[in-house]
mmCIF file of C-alpha atoms in Angstrom:
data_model
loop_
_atom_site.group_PDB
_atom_site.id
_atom_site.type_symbol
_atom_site.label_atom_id
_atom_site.label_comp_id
_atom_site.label_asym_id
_atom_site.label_seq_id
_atom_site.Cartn_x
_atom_site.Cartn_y
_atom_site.Cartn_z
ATOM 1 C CA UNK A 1 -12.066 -33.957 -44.319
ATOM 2 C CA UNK A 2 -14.930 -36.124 -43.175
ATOM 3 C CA UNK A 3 -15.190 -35.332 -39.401
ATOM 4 C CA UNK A 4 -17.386 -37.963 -38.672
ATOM 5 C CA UNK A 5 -15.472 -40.663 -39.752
ATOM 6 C CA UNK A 6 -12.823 -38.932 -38.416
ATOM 7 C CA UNK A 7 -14.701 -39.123 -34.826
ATOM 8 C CA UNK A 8 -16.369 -42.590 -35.254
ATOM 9 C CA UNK A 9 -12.699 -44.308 -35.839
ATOM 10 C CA UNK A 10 -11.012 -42.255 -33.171
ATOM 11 C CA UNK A 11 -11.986 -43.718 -29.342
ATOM 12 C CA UNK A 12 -10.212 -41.062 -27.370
ATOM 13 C CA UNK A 13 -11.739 -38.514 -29.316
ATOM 14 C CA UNK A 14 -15.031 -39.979 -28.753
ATOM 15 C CA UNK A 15 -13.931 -40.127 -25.239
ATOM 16 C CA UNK A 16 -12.878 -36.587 -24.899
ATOM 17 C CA UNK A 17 -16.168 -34.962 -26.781
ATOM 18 C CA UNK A 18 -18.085 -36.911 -24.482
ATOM 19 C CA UNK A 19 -16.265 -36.053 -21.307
ATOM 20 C CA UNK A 20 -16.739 -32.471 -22.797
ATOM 21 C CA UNK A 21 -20.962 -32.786 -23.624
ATOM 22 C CA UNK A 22 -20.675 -34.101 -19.420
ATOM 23 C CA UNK A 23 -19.192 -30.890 -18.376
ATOM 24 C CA UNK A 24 -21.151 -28.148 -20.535
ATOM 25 C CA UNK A 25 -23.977 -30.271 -19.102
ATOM 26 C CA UNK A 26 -22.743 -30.187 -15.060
ATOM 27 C CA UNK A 27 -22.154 -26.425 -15.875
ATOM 28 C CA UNK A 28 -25.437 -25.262 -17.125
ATOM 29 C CA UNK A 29 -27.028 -27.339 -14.052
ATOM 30 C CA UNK A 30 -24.915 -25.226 -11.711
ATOM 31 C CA UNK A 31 -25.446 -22.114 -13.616
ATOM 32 C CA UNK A 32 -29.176 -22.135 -12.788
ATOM 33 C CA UNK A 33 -28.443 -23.377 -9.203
ATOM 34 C CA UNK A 34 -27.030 -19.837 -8.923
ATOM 35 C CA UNK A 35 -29.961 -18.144 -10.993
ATOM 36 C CA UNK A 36 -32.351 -16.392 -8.476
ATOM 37 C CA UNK A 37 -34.859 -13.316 -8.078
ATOM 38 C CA UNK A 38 -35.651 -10.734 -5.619
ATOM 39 C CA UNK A 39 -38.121 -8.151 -5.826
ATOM 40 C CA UNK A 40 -37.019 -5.107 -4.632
ATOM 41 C CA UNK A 41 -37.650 -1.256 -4.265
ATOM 42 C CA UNK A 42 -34.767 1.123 -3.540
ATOM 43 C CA UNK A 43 -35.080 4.450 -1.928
ATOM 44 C CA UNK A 44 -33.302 7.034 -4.106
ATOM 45 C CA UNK A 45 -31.380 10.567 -2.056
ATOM 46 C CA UNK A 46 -30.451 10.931 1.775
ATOM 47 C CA UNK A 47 -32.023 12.072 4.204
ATOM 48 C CA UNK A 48 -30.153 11.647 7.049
ATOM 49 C CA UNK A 49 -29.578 15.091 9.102
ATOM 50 C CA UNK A 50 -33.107 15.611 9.219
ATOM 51 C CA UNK A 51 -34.309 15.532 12.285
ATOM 52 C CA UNK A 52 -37.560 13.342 12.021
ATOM 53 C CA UNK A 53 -35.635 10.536 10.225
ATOM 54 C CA UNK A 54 -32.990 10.182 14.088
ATOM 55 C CA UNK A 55 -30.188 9.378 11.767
ATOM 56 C CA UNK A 56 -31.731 6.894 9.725
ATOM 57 C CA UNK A 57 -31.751 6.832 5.937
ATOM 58 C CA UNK A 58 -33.675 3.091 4.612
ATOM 59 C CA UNK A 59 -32.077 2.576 0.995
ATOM 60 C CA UNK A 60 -33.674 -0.426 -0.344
ATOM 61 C CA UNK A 61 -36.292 -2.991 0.769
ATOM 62 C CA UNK A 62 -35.990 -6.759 -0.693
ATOM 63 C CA UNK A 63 -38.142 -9.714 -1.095
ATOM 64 C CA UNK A 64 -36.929 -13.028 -1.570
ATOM 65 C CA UNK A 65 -38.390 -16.617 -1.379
ATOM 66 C CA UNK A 66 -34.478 -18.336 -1.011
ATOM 67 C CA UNK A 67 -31.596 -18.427 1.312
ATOM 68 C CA UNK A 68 -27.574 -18.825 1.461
ATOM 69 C CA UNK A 69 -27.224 -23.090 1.768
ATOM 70 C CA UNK A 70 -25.514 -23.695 4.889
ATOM 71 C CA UNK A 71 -21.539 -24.475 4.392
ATOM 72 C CA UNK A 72 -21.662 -21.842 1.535
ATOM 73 C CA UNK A 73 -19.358 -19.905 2.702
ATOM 74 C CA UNK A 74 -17.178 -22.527 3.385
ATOM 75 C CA UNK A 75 -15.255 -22.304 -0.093
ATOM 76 C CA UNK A 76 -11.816 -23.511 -0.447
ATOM 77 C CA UNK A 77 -11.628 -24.348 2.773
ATOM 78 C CA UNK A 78 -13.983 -27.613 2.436
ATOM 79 C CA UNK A 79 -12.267 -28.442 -0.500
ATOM 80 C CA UNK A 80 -9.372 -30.354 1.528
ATOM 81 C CA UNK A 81 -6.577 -30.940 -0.486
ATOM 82 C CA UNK A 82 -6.732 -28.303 -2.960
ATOM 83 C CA UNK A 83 -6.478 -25.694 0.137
ATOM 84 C CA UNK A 84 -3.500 -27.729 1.673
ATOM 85 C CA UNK A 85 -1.682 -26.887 -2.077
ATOM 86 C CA UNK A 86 -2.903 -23.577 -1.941
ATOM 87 C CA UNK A 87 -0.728 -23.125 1.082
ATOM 88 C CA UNK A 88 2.613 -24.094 -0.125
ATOM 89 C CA UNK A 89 2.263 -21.297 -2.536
ATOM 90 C CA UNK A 90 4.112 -18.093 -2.188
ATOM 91 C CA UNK A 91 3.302 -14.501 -3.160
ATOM 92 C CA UNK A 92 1.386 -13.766 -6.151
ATOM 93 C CA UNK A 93 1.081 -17.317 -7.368
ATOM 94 C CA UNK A 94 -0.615 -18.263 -4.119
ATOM 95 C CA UNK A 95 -2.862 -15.102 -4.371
ATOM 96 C CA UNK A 96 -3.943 -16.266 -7.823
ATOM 97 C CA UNK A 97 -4.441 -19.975 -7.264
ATOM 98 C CA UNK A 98 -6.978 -19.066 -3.935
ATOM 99 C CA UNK A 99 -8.977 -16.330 -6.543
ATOM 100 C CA UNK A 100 -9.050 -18.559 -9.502
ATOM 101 C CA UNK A 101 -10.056 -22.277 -7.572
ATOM 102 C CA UNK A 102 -12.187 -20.520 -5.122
ATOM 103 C CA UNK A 103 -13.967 -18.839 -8.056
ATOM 104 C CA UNK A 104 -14.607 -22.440 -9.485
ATOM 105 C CA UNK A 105 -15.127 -23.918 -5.851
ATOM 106 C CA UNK A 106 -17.839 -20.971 -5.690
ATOM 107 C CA UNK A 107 -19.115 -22.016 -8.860
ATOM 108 C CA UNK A 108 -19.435 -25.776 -8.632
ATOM 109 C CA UNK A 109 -22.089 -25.566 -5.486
ATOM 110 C CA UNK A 110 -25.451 -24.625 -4.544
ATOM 111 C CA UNK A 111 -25.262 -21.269 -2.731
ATOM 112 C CA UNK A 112 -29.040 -21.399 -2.204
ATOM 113 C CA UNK A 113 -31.926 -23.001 -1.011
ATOM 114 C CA UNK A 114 -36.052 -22.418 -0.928
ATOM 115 C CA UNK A 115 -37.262 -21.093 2.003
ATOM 116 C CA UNK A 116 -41.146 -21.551 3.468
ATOM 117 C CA UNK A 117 -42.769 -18.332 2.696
ATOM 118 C CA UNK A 118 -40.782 -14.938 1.991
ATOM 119 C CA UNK A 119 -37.519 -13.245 3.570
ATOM 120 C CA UNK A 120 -37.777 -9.375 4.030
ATOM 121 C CA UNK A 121 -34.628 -7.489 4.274
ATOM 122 C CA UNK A 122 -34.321 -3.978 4.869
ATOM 123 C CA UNK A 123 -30.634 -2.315 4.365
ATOM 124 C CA UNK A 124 -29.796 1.204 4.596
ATOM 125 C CA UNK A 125 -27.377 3.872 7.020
ATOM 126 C CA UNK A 126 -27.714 5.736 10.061
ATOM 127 C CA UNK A 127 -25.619 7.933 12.007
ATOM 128 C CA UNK A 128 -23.754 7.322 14.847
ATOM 129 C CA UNK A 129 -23.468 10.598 16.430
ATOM 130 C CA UNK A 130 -26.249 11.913 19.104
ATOM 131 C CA UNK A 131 -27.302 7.777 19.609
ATOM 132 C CA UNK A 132 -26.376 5.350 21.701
ATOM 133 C CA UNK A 133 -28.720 2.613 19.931
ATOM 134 C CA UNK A 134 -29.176 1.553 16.767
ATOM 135 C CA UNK A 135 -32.725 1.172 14.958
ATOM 136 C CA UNK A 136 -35.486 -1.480 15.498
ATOM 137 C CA UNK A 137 -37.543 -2.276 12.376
ATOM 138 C CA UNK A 138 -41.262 -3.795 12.746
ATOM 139 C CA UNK A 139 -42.534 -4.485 9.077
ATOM 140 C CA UNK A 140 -46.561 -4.791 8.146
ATOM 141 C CA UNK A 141 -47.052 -7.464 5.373
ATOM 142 C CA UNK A 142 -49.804 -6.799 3.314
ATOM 143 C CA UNK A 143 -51.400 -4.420 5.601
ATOM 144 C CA UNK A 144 -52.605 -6.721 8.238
ATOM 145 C CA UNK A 145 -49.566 -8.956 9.607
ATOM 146 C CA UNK A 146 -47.277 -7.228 11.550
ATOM 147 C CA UNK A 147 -43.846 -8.869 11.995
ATOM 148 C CA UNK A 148 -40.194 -7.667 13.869
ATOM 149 C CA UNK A 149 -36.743 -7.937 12.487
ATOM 150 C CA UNK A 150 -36.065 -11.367 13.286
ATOM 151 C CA UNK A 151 -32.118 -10.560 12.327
ATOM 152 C CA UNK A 152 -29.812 -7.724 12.581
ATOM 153 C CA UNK A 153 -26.352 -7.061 11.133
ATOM 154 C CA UNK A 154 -24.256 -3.822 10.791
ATOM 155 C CA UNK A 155 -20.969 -3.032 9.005
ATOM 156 C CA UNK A 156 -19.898 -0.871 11.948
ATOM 157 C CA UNK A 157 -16.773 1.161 11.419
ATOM 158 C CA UNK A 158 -14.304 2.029 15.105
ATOM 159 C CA UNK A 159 -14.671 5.502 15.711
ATOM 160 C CA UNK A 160 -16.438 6.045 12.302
ATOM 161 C CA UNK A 161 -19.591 8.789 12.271
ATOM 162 C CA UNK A 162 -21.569 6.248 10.157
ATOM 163 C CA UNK A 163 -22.841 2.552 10.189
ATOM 164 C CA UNK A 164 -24.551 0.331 7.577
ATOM 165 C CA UNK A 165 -27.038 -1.936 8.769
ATOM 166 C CA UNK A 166 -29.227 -4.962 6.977
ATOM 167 C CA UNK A 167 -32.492 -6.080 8.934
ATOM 168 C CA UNK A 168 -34.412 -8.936 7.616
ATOM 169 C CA UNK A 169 -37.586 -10.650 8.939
ATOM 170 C CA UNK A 170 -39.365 -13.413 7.880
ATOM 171 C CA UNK A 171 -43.337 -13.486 6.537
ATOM 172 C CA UNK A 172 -44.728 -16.906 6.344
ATOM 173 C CA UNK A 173 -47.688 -16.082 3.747
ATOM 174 C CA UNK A 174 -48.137 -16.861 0.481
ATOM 175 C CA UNK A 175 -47.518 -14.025 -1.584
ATOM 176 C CA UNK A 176 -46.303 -10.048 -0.689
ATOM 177 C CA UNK A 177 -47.970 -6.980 -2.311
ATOM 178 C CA UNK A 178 -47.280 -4.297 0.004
ATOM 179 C CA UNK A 179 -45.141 -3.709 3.011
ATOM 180 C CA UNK A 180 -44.663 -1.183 5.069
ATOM 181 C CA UNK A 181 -41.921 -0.816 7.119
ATOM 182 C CA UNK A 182 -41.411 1.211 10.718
ATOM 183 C CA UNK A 183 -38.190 2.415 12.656
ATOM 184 C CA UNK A 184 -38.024 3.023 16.558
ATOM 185 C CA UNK A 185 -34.624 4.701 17.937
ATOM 186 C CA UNK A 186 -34.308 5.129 21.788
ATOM 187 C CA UNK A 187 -38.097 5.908 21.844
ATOM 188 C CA UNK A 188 -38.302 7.992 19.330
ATOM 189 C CA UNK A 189 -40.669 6.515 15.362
ATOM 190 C CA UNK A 190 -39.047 7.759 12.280
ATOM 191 C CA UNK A 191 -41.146 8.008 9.039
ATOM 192 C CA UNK A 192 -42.909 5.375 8.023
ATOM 193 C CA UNK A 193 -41.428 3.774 4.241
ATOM 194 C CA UNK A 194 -43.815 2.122 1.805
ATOM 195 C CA UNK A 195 -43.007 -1.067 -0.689
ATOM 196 C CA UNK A 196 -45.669 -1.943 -3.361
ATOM 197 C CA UNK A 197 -44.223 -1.134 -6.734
ATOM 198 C CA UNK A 198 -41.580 -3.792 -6.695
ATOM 199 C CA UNK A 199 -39.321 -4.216 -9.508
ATOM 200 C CA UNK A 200 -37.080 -7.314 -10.267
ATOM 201 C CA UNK A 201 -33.672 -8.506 -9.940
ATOM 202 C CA UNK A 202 -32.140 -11.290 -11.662
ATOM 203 C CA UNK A 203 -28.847 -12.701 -9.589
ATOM 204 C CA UNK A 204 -26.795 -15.131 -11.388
ATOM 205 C CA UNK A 205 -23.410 -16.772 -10.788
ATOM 206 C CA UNK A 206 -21.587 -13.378 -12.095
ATOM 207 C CA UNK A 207 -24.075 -11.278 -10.782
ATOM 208 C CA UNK A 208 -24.753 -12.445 -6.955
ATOM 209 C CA UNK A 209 -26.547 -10.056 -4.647
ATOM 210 C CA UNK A 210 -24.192 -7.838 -2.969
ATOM 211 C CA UNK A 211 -24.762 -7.223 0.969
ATOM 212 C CA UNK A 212 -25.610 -3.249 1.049
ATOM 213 C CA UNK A 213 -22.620 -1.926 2.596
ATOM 214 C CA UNK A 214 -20.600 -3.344 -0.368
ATOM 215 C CA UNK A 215 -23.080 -2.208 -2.841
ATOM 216 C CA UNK A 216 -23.323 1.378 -1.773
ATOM 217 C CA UNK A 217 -20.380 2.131 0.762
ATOM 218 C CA UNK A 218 -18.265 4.820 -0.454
ATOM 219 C CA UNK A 219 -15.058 3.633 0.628
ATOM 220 C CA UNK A 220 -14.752 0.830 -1.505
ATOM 221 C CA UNK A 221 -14.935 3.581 -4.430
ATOM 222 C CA UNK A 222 -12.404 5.528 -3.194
ATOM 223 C CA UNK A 223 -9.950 2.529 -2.732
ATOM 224 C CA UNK A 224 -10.209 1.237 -6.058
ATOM 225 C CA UNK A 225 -9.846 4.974 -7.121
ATOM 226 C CA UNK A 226 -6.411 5.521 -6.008
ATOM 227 C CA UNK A 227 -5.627 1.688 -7.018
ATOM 228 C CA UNK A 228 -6.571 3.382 -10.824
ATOM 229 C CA UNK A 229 -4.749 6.409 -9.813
ATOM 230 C CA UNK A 230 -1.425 4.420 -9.019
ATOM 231 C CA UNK A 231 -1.537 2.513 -12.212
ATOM 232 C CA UNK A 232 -2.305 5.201 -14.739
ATOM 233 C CA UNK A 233 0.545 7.355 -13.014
ATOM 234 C CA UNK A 234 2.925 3.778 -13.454
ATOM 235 C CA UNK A 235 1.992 4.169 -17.405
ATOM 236 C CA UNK A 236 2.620 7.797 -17.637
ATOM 237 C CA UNK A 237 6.045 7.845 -15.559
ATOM 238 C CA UNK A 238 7.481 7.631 -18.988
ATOM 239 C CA UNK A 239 6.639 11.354 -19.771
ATOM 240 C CA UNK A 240 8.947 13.235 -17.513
ATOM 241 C CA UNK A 241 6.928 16.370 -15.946
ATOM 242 C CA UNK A 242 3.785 15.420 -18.332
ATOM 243 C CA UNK A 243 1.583 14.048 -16.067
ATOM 244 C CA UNK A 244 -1.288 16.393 -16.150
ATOM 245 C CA UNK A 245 -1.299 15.911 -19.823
ATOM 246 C CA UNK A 246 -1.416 12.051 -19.616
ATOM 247 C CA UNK A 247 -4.374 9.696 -19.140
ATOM 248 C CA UNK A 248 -4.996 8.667 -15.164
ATOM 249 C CA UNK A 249 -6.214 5.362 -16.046
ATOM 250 C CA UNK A 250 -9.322 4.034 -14.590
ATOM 251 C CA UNK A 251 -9.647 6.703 -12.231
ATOM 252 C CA UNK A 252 -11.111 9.234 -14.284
ATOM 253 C CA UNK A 253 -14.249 6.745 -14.416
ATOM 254 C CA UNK A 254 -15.517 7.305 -10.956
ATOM 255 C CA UNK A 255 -15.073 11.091 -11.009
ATOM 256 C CA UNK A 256 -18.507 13.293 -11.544
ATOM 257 C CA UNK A 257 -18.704 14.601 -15.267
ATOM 258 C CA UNK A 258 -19.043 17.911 -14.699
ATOM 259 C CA UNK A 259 -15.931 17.568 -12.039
ATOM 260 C CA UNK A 260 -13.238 15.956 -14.574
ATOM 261 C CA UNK A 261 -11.724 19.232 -16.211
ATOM 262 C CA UNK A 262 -10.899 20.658 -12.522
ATOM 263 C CA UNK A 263 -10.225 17.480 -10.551
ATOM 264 C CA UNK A 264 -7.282 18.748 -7.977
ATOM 265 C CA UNK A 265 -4.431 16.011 -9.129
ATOM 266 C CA UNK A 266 -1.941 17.781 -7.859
ATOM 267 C CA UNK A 267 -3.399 16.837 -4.501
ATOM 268 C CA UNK A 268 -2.629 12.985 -5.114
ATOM 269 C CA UNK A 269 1.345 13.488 -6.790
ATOM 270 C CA UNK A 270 3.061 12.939 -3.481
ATOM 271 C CA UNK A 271 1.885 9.246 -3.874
ATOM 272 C CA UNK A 272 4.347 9.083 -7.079
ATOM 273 C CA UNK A 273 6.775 11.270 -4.728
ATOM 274 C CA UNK A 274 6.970 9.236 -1.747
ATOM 275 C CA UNK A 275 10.116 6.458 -1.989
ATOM 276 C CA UNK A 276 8.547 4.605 1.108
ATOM 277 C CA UNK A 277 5.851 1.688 1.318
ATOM 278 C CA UNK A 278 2.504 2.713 2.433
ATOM 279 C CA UNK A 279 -1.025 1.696 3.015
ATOM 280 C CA UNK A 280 -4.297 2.487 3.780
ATOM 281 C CA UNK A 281 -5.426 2.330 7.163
ATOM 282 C CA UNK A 282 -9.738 1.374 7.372
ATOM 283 C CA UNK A 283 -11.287 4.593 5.999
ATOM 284 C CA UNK A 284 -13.745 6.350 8.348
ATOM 285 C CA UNK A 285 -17.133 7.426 6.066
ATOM 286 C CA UNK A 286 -19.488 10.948 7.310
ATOM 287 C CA UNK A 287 -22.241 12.304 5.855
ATOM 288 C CA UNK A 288 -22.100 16.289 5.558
ATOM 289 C CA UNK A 289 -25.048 17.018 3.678
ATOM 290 C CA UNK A 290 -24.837 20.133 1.750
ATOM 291 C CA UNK A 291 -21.231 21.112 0.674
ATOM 292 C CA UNK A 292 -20.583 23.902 -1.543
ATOM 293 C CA UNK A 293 -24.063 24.256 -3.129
ATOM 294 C CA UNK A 294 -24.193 20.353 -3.373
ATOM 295 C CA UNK A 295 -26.397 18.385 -1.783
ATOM 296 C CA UNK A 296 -25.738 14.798 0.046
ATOM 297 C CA UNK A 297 -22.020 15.465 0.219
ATOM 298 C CA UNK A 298 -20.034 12.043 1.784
ATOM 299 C CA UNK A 299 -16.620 12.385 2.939
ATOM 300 C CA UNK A 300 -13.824 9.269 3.507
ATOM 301 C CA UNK A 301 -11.285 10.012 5.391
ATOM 302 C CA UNK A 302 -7.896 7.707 4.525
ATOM 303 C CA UNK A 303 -5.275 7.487 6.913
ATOM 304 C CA UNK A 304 -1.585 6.668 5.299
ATOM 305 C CA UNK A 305 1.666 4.884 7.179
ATOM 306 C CA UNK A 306 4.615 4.312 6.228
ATOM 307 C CA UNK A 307 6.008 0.929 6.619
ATOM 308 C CA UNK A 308 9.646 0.932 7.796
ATOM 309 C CA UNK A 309 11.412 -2.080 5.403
ATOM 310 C CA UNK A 310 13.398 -3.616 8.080
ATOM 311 C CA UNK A 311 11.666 -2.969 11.253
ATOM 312 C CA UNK A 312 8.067 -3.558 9.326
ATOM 313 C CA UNK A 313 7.541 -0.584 12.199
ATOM 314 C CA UNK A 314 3.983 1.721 10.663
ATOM 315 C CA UNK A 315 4.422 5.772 11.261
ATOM 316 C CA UNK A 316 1.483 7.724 10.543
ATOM 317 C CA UNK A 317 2.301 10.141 7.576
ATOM 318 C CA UNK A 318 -1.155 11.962 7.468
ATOM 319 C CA UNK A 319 -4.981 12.080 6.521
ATOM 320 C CA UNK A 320 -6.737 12.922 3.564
ATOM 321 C CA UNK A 321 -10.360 13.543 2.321
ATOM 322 C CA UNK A 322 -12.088 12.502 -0.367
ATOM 323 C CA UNK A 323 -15.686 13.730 -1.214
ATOM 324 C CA UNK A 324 -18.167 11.748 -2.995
ATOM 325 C CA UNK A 325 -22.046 12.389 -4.274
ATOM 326 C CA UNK A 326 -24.455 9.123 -4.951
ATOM 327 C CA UNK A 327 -25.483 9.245 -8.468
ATOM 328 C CA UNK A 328 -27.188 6.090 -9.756
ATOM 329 C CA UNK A 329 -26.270 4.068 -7.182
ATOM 330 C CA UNK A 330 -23.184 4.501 -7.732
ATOM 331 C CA UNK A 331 -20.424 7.085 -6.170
ATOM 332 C CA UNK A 332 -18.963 9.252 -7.682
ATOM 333 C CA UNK A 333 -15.474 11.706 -6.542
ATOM 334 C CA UNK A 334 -15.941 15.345 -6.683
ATOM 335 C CA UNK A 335 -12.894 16.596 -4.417
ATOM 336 C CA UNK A 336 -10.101 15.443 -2.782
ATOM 337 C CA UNK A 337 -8.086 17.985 0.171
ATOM 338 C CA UNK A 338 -4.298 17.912 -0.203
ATOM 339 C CA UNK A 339 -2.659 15.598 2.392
ATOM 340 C CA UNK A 340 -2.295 16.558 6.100
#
């Protein structure tokens, strides 16, 4: 078959393979609009119970030249129309249409834009207990300017024992080769933490920079844990009184190696027992340090309710730990205490 002949006596095909070369075109444009690099240096272990740090552990310090375009955020909801449709959806298919034309909404746009000199963010945790303030950051650029947090945001849980925070400031030099960065808490200095051996990190459309509580907040872990948990036990239902011998799906991923053969499952079976809906109310995070020989220990706390079908009433049915060691930057389960 001669497939140029084919395409130079066919219009709409001509039509269609240009409308295509247009879009591969739009899409690399917008694929580069999402391209950008921040030079980082993250702190590895926790300190936080001792005493000269006042509750403060800094995780990871960031340089950036850029910033999130204003209206960003806005999504779907500037796209008009196509969020009017989304609304006349029910259920799942409305779930689905809002993830998969946000996504492209998300895509199609330019999240970011230069900024005059550089943006320093500091992220990291501190404890709640024993404070009634948070931390104040001053940073010195280069060893000679000397610059405060200019910004200030926390992920700050009710009642919880431990609060993420992301400071930024903002240098207006020409280049950064060394920062140091200070903490005050109710008159008290912490240790002072160094930045000079920066390394790199690409962020592209499918790889965006994650604000530090997402990145590194436990909870998330154990969430999409028992998500895994739930649909590995939905597979092995099959197997009638089996289920220690079957797979437990994705769950098994976020569990510490040396922790798999001795996991306590039988600590999570009353979620295949239980006939009534349930959820999770917000998990409350604390840091107990040592536990058992290991150090850093986190523990999440999950409170279940029930959720009466016809009254939609929510009964408290009980608590349960989960506890979790940072390993790579990423968390990873070593225990779980039987529900009470």
């Amino acid at each position: 078959m001669n497939y140029k002949s084919l395409i130079k006596n066919n219009l709409w095909l001509q039509l269609l393979l240009a409308l295509l070369a247009i879009w591969l075109v739009i899409t690399l444009i917008f694929f580069f609009h999402h391209r950008v690099v921040a030079r980082t240096v993250e702190i590895p272990g926790w300190q936080l119970d001792e005493a000269q740090n006042l509750g403060v552990q800094i995780k990871k310090i960031s340089v950036y030249d850029w910033q999130r375009a204003p209206g960003y955020y806005q999504g779907m909801a500037g796209l008009g129309p196509l969020w009017s449709l989304g609304h006349r959806l029910q259920g799942e298919v409305a779930e689905g249409y809002f993830q998969a034309a946000g996504a492209i909404a998300a895509y199609y746009s330019r999240p970011y834009q230069k900024t005059e000199g550089y943006r320093i963010e500091v992220a990291g945790a501190y404890l709640n207990e024993g404070y009634t303030q948070p931390p104040r950051f001053t940073v010195t650029v280069n060893e000679d300017l000397v610059i405060e947090e200019d910004s200030f945001t926390l992920d700050v849980e009710e009642g919880g024992k431990l609060s993420y925070f992301t400071a930024t400031a903002h240098a207006d030099v020409d280049g950064i080769t060394h920062l140091d960065v200070q903490y005050h808490r109710e008159g008290q200095e912490g240790p002072k933490e160094t930045a000079e051996n920066f390394e790199v990190e690409l962020y592209t459309a499918f790889n965006g920079p994650l604000g530090y509580s997402r990145r590194y907040n436990p909870e998330g872990t154990v969430v999409e844990f028992i998500k895994d948990y739930q649909e590995g036990s939905k597979k092995a239902q099959r197997y009638v009184g089996q289920w220690e011998k079957t797979d437990k799906g994705g769950a098994r991923q976020v569990l510490r190696a040396n922790e798999k053969g001795q996991f306590p499952w039988k600590n999570l079976q009353w979620m295949q027992k239980e006939k009534k809906p349930w959820s999770i109310q917000r998990p409350i995070t604390e840091y107990l340090g040592e536990l058992k020989g290991i150090a850093d220990v986190f523990a999440v706390t999950l409170r279940y309710v029930s959720l009466e079908e016809k009254s939609g009433a929510a009964e408290t049915m009980g608590e349960q730990k989960f506890y979790l060691v940072e390993e790579g930057n990423r968390w990873k389960i070593i225990d779980v205490s039987p529900l009470n």
